[in-house]
Short mmCIF file of C-alpha atoms and ligand atoms in Angstrom, two decimals:
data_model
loop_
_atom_site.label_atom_id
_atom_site.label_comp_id
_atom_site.label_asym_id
_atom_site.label_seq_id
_atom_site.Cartn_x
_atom_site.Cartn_y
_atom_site.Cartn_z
CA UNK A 26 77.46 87.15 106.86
CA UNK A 27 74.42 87.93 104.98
CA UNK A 28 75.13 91.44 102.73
CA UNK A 29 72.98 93.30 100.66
CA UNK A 30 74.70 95.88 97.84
CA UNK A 31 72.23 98.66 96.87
CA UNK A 32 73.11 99.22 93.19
CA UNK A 33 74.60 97.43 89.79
CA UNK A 34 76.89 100.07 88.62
CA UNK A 35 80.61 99.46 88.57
CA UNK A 36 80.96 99.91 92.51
CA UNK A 37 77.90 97.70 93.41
CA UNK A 38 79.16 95.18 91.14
CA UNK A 39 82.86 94.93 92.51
CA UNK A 40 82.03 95.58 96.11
CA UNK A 41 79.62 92.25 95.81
CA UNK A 42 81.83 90.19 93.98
CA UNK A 43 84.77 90.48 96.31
CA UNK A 44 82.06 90.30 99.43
CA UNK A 45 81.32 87.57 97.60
CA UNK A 46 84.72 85.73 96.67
CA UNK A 47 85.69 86.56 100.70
CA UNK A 48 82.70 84.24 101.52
CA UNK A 49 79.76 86.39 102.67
CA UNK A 50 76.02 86.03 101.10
CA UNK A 51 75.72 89.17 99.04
CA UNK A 52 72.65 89.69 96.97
CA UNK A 53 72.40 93.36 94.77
CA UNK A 54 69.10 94.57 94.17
CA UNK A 55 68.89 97.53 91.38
CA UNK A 56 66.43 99.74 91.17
CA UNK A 57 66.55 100.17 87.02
CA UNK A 58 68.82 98.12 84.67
CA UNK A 59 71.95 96.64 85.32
CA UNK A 60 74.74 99.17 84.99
CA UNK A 61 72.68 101.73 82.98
CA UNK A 62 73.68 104.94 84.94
CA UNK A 63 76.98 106.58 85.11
CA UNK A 64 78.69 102.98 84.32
CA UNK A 65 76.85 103.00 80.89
CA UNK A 66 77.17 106.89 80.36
CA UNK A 67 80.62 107.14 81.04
CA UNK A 68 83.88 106.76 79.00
CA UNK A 69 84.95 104.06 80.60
CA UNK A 70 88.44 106.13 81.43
CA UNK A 71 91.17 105.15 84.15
CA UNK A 72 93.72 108.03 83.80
CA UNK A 73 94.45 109.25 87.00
CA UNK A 74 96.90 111.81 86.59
CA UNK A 75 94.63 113.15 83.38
CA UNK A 76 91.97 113.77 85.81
CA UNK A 77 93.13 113.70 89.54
CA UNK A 78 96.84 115.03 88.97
CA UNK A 79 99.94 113.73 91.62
CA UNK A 80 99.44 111.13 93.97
CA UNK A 81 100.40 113.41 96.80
CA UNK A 82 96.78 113.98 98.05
CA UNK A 83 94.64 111.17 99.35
CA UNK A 84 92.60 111.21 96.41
CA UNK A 85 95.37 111.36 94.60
CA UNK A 86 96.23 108.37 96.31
CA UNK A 87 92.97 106.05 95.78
CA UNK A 88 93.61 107.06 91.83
CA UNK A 89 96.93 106.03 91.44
CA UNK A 90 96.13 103.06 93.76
CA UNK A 91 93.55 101.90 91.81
CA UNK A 92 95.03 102.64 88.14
CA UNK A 93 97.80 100.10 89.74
CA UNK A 94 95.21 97.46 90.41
CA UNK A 95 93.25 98.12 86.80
CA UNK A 96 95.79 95.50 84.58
CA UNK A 97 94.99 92.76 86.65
CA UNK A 98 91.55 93.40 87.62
CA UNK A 99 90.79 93.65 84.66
CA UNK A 100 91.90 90.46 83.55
CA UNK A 101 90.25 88.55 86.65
CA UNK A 102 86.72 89.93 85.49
CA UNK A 103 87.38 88.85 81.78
CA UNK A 104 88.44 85.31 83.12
CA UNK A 105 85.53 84.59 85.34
CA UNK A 106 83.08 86.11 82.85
CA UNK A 107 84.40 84.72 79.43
CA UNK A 108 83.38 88.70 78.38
CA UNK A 109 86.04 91.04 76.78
CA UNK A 110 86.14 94.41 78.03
CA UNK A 111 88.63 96.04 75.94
CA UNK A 112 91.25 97.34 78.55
CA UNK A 113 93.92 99.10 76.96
CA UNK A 114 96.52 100.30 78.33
CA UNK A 115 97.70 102.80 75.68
CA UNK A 116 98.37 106.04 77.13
CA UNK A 117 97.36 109.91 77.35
CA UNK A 118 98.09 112.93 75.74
CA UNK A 119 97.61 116.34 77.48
CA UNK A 120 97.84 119.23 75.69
CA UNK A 121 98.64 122.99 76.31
CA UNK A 122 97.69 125.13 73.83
CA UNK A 123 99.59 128.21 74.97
CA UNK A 124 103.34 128.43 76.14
CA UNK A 125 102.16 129.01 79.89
CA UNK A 126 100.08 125.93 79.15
CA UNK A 127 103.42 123.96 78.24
CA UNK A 128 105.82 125.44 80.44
CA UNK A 129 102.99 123.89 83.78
CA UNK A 130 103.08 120.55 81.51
CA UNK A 131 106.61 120.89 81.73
CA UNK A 132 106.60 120.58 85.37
CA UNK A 133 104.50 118.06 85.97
CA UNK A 134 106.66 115.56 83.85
CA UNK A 135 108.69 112.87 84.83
CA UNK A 136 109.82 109.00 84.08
CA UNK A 137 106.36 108.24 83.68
CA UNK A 138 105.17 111.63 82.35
CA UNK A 139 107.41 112.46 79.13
CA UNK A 140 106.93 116.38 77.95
CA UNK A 141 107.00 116.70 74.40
CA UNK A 142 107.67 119.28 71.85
CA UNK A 143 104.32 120.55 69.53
CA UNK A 144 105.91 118.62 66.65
CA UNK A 145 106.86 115.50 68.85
CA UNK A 146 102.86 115.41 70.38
CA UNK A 147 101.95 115.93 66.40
CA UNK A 148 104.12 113.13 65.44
CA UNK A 149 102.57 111.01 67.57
CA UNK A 150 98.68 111.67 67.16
CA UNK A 151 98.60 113.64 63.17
CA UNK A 152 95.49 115.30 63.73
CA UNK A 153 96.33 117.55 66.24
CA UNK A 154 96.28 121.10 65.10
CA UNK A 155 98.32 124.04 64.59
CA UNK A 156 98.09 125.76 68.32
CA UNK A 157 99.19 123.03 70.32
CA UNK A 158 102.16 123.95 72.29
CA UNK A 159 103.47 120.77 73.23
CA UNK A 160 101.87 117.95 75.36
CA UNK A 161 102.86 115.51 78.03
CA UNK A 162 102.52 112.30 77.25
CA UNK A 163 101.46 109.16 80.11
CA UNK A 164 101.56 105.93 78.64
CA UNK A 165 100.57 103.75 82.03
CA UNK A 166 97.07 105.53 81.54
CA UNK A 167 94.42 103.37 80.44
CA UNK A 168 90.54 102.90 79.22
CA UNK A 169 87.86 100.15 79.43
CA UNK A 170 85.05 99.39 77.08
CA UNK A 171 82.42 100.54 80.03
CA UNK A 172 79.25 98.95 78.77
CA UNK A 173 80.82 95.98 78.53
CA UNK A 174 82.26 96.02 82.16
CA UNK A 175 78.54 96.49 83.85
CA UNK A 176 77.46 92.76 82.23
CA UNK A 177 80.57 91.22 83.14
CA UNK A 178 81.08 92.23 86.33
CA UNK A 179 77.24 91.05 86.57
CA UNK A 180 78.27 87.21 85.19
CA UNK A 181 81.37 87.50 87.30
CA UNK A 182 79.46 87.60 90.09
CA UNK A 183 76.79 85.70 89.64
CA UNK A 184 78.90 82.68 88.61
CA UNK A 185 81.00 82.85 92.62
CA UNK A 186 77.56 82.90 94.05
CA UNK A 187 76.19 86.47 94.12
CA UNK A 188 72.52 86.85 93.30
CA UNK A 189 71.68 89.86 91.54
CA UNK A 190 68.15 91.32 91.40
CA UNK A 191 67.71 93.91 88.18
CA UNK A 192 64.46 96.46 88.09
CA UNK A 193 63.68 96.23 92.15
CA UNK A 194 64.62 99.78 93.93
CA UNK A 195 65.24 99.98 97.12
CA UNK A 196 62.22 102.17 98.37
CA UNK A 197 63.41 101.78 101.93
CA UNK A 198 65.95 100.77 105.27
CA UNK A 199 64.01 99.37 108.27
CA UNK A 200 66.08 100.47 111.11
CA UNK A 201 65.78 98.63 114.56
CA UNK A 202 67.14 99.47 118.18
CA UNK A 203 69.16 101.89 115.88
CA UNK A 204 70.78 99.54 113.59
CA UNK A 205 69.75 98.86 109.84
CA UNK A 206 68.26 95.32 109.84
CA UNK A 207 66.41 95.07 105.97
CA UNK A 208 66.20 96.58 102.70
CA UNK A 209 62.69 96.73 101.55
CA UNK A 210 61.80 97.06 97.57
CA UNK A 211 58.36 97.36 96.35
CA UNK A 212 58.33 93.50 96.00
CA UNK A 213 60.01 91.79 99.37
CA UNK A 214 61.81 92.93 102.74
CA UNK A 215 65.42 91.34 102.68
CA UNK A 216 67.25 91.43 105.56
CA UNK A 217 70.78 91.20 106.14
CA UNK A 218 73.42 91.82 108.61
CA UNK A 219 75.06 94.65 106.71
CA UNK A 220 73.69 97.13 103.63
CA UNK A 221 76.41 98.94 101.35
CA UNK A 222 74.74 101.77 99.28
CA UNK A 223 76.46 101.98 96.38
CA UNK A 224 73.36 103.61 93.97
CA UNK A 225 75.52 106.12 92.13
CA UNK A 226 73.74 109.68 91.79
CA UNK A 227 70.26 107.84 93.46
CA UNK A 228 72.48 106.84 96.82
CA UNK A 229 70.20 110.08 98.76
CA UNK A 230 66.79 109.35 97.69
CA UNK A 231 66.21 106.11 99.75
CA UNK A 232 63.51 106.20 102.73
CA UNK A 233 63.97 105.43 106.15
CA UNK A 234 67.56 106.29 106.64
CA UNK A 235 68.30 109.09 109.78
CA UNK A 236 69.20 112.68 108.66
CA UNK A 237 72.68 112.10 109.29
CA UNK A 238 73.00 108.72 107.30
CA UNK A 239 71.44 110.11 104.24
CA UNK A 240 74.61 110.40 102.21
CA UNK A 241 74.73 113.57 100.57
CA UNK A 242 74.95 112.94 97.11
CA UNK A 243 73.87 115.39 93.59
CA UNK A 244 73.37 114.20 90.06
CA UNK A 245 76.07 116.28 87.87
CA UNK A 246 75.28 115.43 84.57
CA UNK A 247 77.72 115.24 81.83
CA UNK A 248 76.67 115.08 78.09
CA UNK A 249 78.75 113.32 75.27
CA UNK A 250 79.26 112.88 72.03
CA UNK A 251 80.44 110.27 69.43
CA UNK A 252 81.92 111.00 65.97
CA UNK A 253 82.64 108.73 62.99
CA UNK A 254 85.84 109.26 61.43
CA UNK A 255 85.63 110.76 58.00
CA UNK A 256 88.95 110.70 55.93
CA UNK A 257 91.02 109.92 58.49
CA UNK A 258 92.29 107.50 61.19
CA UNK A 259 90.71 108.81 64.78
CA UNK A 260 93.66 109.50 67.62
CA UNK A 261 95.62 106.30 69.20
CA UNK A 262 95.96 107.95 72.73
CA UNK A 263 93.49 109.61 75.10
CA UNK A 264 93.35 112.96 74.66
CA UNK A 265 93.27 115.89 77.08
CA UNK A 266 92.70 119.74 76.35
CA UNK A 267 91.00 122.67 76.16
CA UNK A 268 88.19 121.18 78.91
CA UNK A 269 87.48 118.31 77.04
CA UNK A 270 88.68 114.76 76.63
CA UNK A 271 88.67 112.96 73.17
CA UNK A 272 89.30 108.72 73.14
CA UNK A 273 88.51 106.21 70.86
CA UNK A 274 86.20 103.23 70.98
CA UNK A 275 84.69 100.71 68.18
CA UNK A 276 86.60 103.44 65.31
CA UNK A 277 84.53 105.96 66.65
CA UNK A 278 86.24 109.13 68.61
CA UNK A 279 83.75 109.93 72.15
CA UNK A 280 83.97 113.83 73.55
CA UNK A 281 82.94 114.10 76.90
CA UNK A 282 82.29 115.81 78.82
CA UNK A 283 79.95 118.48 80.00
CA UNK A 284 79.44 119.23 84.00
CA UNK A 285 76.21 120.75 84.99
CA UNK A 286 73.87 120.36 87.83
CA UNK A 287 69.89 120.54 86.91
CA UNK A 288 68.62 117.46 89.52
CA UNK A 289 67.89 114.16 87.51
CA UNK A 290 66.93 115.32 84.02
CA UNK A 291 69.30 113.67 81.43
CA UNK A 292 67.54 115.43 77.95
CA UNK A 293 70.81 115.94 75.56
CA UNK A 294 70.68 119.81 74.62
CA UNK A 295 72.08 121.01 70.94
CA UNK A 296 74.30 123.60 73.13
CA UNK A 297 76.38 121.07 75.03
CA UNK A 298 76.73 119.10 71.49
CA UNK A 299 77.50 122.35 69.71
CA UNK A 300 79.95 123.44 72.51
CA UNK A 301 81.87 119.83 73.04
CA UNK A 302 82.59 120.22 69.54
CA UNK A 303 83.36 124.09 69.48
CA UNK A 304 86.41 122.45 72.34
CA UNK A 305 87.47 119.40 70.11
CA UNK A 306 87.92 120.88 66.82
CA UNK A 307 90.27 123.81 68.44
CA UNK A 308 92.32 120.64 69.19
CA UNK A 309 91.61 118.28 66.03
CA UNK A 310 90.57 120.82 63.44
CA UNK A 311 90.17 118.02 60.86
CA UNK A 312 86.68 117.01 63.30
CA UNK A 313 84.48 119.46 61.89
CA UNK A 314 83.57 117.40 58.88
CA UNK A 315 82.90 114.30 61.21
CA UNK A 316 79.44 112.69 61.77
CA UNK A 317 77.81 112.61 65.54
CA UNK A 318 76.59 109.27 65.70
CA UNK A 319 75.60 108.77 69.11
CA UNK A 320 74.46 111.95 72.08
CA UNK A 321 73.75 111.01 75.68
CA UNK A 322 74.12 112.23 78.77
CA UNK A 323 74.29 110.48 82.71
CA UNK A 324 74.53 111.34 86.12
CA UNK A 325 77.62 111.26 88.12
CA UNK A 326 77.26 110.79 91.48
CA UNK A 327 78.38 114.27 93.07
CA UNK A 328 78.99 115.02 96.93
CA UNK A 329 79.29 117.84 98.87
CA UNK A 330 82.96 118.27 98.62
CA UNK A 331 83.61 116.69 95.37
CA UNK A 332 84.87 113.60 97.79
CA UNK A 333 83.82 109.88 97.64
CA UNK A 334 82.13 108.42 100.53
CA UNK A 335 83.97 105.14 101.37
CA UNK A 336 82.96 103.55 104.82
CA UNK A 337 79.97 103.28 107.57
CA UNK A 338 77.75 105.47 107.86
CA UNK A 339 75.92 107.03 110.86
CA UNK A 340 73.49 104.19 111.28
CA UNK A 341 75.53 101.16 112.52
CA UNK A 342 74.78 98.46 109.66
CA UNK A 343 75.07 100.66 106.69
CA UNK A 344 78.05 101.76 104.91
CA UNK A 345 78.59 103.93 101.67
CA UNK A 346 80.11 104.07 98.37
CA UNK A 347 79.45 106.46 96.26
CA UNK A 348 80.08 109.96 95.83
CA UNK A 349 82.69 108.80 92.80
CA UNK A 350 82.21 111.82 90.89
CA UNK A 351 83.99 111.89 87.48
CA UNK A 352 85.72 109.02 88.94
CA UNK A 353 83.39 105.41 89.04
CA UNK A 354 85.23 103.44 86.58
CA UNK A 355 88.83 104.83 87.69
CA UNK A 356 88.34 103.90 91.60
CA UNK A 357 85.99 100.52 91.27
CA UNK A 358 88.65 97.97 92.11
CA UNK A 359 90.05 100.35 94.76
CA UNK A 360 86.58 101.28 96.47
CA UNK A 361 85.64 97.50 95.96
CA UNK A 362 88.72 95.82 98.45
CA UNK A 363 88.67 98.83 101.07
CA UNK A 364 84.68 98.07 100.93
CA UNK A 365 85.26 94.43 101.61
CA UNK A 366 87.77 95.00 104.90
CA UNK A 367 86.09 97.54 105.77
CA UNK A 368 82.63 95.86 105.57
CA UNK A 369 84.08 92.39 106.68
CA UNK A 370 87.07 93.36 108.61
CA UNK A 371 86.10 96.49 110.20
CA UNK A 372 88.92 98.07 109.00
CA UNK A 373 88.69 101.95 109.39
CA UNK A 374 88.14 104.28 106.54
CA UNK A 375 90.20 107.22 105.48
CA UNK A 376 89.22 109.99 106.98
CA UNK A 377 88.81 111.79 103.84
CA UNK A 378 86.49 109.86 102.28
CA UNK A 379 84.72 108.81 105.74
CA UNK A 380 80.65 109.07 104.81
CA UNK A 381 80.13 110.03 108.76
CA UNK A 382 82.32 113.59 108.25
CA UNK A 383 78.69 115.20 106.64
CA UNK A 384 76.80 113.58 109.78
CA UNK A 385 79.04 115.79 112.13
CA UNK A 386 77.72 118.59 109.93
CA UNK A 387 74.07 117.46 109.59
CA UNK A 388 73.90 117.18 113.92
CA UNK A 389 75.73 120.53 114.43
CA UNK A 390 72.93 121.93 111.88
N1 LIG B 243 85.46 110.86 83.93
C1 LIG B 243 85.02 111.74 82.96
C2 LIG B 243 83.80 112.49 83.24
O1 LIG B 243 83.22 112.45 84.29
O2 LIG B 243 83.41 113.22 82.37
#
């Protein structure tokens, strides 16, 4: 089966590479560089009950799921790429910062999930400051040095087979007898059997497609910062508070992140730097004296309902995966087996992330 994956981020990557190890012809075409957008931008973070919470919802579900799959996954890409990507499994710290804070912290812990005391959480990570109220601490949640995972997911790959194809967008599907028969880019027509979008916050703006198999997607940018440590060691864990998220990479400690929606413009703005670190130092007080070394901002892919889209679409030959959200790195090895049966195995998607639940809404309109 001939396949071709529309994007090189984290999804496009793993969806071809296990299309790929399963046997079918997969070439990715991308329409900048490889894994440049939200992959590049993000923190590279796989905490799913940081960010999603309990596993008792089904995205609750895919997030826990595909924490679980992270260890070894992880290790598979470093092996067939000879390329470390720094997964660490070290753990998270959330903190409340008032006693109704702690006492919902409180609740939420269990074997994995320890709630600690204000001095305990201090004892652990120093720098936290006077106001926090206690913390729960998960130490199965993990991070991954993200702009290293884009280039070897790329070699990992390339070397089963895939081909990859960097700076060639996707300006349009051809659509036959109502079934998606060729991607064409400003430079060739390839056609294949099936076509998974997987473009990240650029999976809308492709020509060609039906109303109803446009996927819905928005660009919600998110700005972040990087500090260098000055007099101090930077935290151990992850940690969670006060709207923002603090982790460390390379010695330096990354804020992230702001949410805002203003289309595709990624300029960095002195208010989200000035109010990312108005939120850290009311956690680590010590930051104020820090450097910012590094200021950039990306563009999550954002959907309707703040739900992925994981399955076919309304045009038979295309399927979807995108709509990630804050959540590309987290789900990839998740999004990149159910893509694979259901792609190759026409397995059916869960409803709740089915792409086709916005075409009911785009044909009633
Ligand atoms: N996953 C973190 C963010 O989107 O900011």
């Amino acid at each position: 089966m001939k396949i071709v994956v529309i994007g090189a981020g984290v999804a496009g990557l793993s969806i071809g590479w296990r299309l790929r190890q399963s046997g079918a012809e997969v070439t990715v075409l991308e329409r900048a560089q490889l894994a440049r957008g939200a992959t590049w931008a993000s923190a590279g973070m796989i905490a799913a009950a940081a960010e999603i919470g309990s596993n008792d919802t089904p995205e609750g579900r895919l997030a826990h799921n595909s924490a679980a799959l992270w260890p070894k996954f992880a290790q598979e890409i470093e092996a067939a790429s000879d390329i470390g990507i720094g997964f660490r499994q070290d753990g998270t710290l959330i903190i409340a910062r008032s006693d109704a804070e702690a006492a919902e912290l409180q609740r939420r812990a269990s074997t994995e999930r320890r709630f600690l005391l204000a001095n305990k959480a201090r004892g652990l990570e120093p720098l936290l400051g006077e106001d926090v109220a206690g913390a729960l601490l998960d130490l199965t949640e993990a991070q991954v040095d993200n702009r290293a995972l884009g280039p070897a997911l790329a070699v990992a790959f390339q070397r089963a087979g895939g081909k990859l194809q960097v700076n060639e967008p996707v300006v349009r599907i051809e659509v036959e007898n109502g079934r998606a028969v060729a991607a064409r880019t400003p430079f060739h027509m390839y056609r294949a059997d099936a076509f998974v979008l997987a473009a990240g916050a650029w999976s809308s703006r492709i020509e060609g497609l039906p109303p109803e198999a446009v996927p819905p997607i928005i660009p919600v940018k998110g700005e972040m910062l990087a500090l260098a440590p000055r007099n101090a060691a930077p935290p151990k864990r992850m940690i969670w508070g006060n709207g923002i998220y603090m982790l460390t990479r390379h010695g330096q400690l990354l804020l992230g992140a702001t949410v805002t929606r203003e289309g595709f413009d990624t300029r960095t703005t002195k208010q989200s730097a000035e109010s990312l670190l108005e939120r850290a130092s009311a956690v680590i007080p010590g930051l104020t004296g820090w450097d910012v070394v590094e200021h950039w901002a990306g563009l999550r892919p954002g959907s309707l309902d703040d739900r992925p889209l994981i399955g076919p679409s309304a045009l038979e030959g295309l399927f979807v995966a995108s709509g990630q959200y804050r959540n590309g790195i987290l789900f990839a090895p998740a999004i990149a087996e159910l893509m694979r049966d259901i792609v190759l195995n026409g397995a059916a998607p869960e409803p709740t992330f089915d792409p086709r639940r916005f075409a009911k809404v785009e044909a009633n309109a």
